[in-house]
Short mmCIF file of C-alpha atoms in Angstrom, two decimals:
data_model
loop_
_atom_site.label_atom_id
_atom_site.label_comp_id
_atom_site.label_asym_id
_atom_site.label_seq_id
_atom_site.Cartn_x
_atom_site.Cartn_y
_atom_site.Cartn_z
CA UNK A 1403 50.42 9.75 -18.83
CA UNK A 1404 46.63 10.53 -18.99
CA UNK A 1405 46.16 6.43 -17.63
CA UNK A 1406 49.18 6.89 -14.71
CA UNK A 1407 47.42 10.34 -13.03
CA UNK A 1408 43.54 8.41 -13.23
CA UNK A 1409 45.13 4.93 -11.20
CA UNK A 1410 47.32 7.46 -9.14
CA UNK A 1411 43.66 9.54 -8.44
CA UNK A 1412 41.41 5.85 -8.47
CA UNK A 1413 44.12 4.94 -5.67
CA UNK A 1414 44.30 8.09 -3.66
CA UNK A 1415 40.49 8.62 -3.59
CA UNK A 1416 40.05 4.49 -2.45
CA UNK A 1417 42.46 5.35 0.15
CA UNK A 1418 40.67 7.93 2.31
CA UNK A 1419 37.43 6.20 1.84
CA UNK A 1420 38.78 2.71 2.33
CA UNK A 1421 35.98 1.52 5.31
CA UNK A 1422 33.99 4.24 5.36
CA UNK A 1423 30.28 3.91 4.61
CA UNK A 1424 29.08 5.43 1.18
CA UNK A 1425 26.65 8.64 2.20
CA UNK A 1426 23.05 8.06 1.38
CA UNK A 1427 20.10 10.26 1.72
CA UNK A 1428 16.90 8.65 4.09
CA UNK A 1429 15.32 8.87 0.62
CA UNK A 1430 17.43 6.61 -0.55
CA UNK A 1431 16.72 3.91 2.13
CA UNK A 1432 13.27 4.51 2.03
CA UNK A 1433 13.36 3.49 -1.30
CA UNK A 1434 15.12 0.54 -0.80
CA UNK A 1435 12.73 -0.64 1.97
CA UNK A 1436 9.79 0.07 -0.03
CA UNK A 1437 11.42 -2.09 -3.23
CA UNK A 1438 12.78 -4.74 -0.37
CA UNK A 1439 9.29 -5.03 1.51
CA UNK A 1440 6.93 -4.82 -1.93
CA UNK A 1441 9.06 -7.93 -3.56
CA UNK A 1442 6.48 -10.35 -2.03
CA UNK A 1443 3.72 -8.21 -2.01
CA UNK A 1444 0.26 -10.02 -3.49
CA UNK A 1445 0.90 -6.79 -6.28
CA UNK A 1446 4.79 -5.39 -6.31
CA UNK A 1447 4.58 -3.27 -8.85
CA UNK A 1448 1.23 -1.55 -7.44
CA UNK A 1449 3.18 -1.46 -4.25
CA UNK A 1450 6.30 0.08 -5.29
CA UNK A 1451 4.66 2.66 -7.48
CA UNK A 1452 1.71 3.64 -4.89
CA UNK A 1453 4.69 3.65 -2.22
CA UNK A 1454 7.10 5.39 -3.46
CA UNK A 1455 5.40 8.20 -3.52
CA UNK A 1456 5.65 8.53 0.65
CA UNK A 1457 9.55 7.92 0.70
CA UNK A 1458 9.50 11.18 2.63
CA UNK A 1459 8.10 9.76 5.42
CA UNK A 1460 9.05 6.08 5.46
CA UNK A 1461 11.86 5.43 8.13
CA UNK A 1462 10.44 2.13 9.38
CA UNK A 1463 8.66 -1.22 8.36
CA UNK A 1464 5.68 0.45 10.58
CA UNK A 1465 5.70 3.63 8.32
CA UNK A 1466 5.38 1.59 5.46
CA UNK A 1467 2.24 -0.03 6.76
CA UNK A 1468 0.72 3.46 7.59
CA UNK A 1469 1.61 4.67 3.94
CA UNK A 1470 0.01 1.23 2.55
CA UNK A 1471 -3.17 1.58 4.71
CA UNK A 1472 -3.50 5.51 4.10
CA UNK A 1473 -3.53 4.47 0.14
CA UNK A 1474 -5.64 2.16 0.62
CA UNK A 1475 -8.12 4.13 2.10
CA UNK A 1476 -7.55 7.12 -0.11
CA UNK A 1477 -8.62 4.76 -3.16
CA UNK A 1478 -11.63 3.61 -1.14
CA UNK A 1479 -12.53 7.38 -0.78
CA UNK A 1480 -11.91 7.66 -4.82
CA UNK A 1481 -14.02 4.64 -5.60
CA UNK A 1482 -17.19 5.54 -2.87
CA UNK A 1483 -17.22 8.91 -4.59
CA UNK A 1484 -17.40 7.51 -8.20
CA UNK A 1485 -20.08 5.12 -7.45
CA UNK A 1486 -22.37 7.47 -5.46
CA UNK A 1487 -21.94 9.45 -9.07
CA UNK A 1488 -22.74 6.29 -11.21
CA UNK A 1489 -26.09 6.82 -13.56
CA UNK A 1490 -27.91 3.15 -13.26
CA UNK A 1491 -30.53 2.32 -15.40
CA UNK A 1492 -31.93 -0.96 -13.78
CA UNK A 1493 -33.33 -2.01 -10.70
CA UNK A 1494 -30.82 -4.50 -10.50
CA UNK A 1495 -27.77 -1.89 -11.00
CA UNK A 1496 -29.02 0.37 -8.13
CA UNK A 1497 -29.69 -2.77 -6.18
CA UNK A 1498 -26.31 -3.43 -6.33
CA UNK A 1499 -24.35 -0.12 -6.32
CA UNK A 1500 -26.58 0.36 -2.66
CA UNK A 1501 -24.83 -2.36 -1.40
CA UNK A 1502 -21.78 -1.78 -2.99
CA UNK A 1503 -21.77 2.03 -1.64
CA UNK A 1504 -22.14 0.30 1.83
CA UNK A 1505 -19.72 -1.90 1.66
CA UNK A 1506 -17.11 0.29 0.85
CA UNK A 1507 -18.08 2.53 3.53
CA UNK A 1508 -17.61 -0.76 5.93
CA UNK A 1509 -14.18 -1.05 4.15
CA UNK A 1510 -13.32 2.48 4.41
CA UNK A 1511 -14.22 2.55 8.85
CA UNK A 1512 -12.26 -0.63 8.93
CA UNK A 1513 -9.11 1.00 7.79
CA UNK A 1514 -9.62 3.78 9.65
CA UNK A 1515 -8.86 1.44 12.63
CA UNK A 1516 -6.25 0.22 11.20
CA UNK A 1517 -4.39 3.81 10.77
CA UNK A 1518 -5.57 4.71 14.61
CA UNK A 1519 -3.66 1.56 16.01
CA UNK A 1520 -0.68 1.48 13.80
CA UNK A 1521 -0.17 5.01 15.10
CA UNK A 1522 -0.49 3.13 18.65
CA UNK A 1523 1.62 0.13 17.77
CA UNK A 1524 4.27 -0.92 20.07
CA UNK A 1525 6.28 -3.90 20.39
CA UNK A 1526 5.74 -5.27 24.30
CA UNK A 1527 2.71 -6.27 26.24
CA UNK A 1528 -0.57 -5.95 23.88
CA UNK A 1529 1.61 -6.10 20.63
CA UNK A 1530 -0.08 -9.19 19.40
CA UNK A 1531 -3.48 -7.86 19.97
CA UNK A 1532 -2.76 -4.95 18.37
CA UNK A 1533 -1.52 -7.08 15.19
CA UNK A 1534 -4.62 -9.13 15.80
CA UNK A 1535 -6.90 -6.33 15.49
CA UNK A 1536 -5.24 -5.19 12.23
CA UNK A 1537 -5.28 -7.99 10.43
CA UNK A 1538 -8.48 -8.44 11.02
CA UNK A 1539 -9.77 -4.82 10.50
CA UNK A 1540 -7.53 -5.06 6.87
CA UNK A 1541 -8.50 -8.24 5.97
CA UNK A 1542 -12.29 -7.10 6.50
CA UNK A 1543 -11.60 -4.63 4.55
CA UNK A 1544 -10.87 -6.81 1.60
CA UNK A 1545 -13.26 -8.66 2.15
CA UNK A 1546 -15.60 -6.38 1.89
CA UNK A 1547 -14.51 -4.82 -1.40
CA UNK A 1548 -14.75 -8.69 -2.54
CA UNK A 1549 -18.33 -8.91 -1.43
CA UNK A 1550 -18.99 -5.39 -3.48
CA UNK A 1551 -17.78 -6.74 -6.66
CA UNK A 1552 -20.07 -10.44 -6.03
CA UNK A 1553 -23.14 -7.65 -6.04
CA UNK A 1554 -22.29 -6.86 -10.15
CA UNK A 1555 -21.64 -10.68 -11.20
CA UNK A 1556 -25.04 -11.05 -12.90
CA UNK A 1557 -24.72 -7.64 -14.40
CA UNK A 1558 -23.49 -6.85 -17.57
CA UNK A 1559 -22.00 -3.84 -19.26
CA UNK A 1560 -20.06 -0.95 -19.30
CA UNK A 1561 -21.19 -0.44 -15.44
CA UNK A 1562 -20.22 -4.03 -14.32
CA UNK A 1563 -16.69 -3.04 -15.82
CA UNK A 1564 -16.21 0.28 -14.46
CA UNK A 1565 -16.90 -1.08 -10.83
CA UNK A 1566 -14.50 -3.87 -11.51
CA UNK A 1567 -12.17 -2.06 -12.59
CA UNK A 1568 -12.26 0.57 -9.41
CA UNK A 1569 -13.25 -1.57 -6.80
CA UNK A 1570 -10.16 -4.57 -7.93
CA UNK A 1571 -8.03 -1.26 -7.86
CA UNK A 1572 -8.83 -0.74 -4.20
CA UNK A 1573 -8.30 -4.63 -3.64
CA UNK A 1574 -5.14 -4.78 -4.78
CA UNK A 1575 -3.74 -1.72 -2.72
CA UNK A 1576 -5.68 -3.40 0.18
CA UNK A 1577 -4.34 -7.00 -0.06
CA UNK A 1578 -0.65 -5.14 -0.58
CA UNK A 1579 -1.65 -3.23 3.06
CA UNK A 1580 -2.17 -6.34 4.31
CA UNK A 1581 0.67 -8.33 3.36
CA UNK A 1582 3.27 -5.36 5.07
CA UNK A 1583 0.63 -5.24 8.40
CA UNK A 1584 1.72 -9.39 8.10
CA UNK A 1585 5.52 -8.40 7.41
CA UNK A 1586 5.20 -6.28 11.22
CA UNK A 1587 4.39 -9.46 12.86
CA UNK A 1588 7.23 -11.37 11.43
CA UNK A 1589 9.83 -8.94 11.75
CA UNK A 1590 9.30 -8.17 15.95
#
C-alpha cells in the first residue's frame, strides 16, 4: 500500500511540473558559470575556489573577469605588503626585493586598467580595442610578476622561497584573469 500512494504521489507531482523549469537561485548559476568558465583555466582549482567566493555578484562572463582581475590585484596588494616587510640580510636580497617591490607595483597599475575598462566594456564599435588593451595590461601584469621572481634565481634560502611562493600565488590568479579576459573575446 505504502509503494501504490509513493508512484500515485511520484506521478501526481511529475504531472504539474511536467515542462516546467526546475527553480534555481542566481547563486546557483553563478556557480555553475564559475565551475563552467574555470574548467580550462591555466589553474581550475585556484579559479573555482578564489571565485566562488564572488557568486553574489557574478551574473555574466564579464563579471567573472572583474572578480578574476579584482583577486588578482588583491593578492598583488598582499604580496607588495609582505615584501616591503621582508628583513634581507644581503646586498643581493635588497637588490632584488627593490626591484621586485617595483615590479609588483607595475603589476598592480596594470590591473588597475584592466578593472577601469572592463567596467567600460561593451560589445560594438571599440570592443576589440578594449579587449586589446586588456590583454595586454593582464598579460603585463604577469609578466611582470615573472620578471620579479627572475630577480631571486641566484638567491638562496628561506627568502628566495617565501617570494616564490607569494609572488607564483599572484601568477597563478593572474594567468587565471587572463585566460576569462581571453574567454570575453571568444564568446562576443
Amino acid at each position: 500500500m505504502k509503494m501504490l500512494r509513493f508512484l500515485l504521489f511520484i506521478l501526481h507531482f511529475s504531472h504539474f511540473t511536467k515542462g516546467k523549469k526546475p527553480i534555481t537561485s542566481s547563486s546557483s548559476s553563478s556557480t555553475d558559470l564559475v565551475s563552467t568558465s574555470c574548467f580550462h583555466a591555466s589553474y581550475p582549482n585556484i579559479c573555482i575556489k578564489t571565485l566562488s567566493s564572488y557568486n553574489y555578484v557574478i551574473n555574466t562572463p564579464k563579471d567573472l573577469a572583474k572578480a578574476a582581475v579584482n583577486v588578482s590585484f588583491s593578492r598583488a596588494k598582499k604580496a607588495s605588503n609582505f615584501l616591503i616587510k621582508l628583513k634581507l640580510q644581503s646586498k643581493r636580497e635588497k637588490g632584488a626585493l627593490i626591484d621586485c617591490i617595483e615590479q609588483i607595483g607595475d603589476s598592480m597599475d596594470e590591473l588597475r586598467k584592466a578593472l577601469s575598462e572592463l567596467k567600460h566594456l561593451h560589445k560594438g564599435n571599440g570592443f576589440k580595442l578594449q579587449m586589446s588593451n586588456l590583454e595586454t595590461w593582464v598579460s603585463a601584469a604577469l609578466t611582470n610578476e615573472d620578471t620579479c621572481l627572475d630577480g631571486f634565481k641566484e638567491i638562496n634560502g628561506k627568502v628566495r622561497y617565501d617570494v616564490k611562493r607569494k609572488i607564483t600565488n599572484v601568477a597563478k590568479v593572474t594567468s587565471n584573469a587572463l585566460y576569462l579576459i581571453n574567454q570575453l573575446d571568444v564568446r562576443s
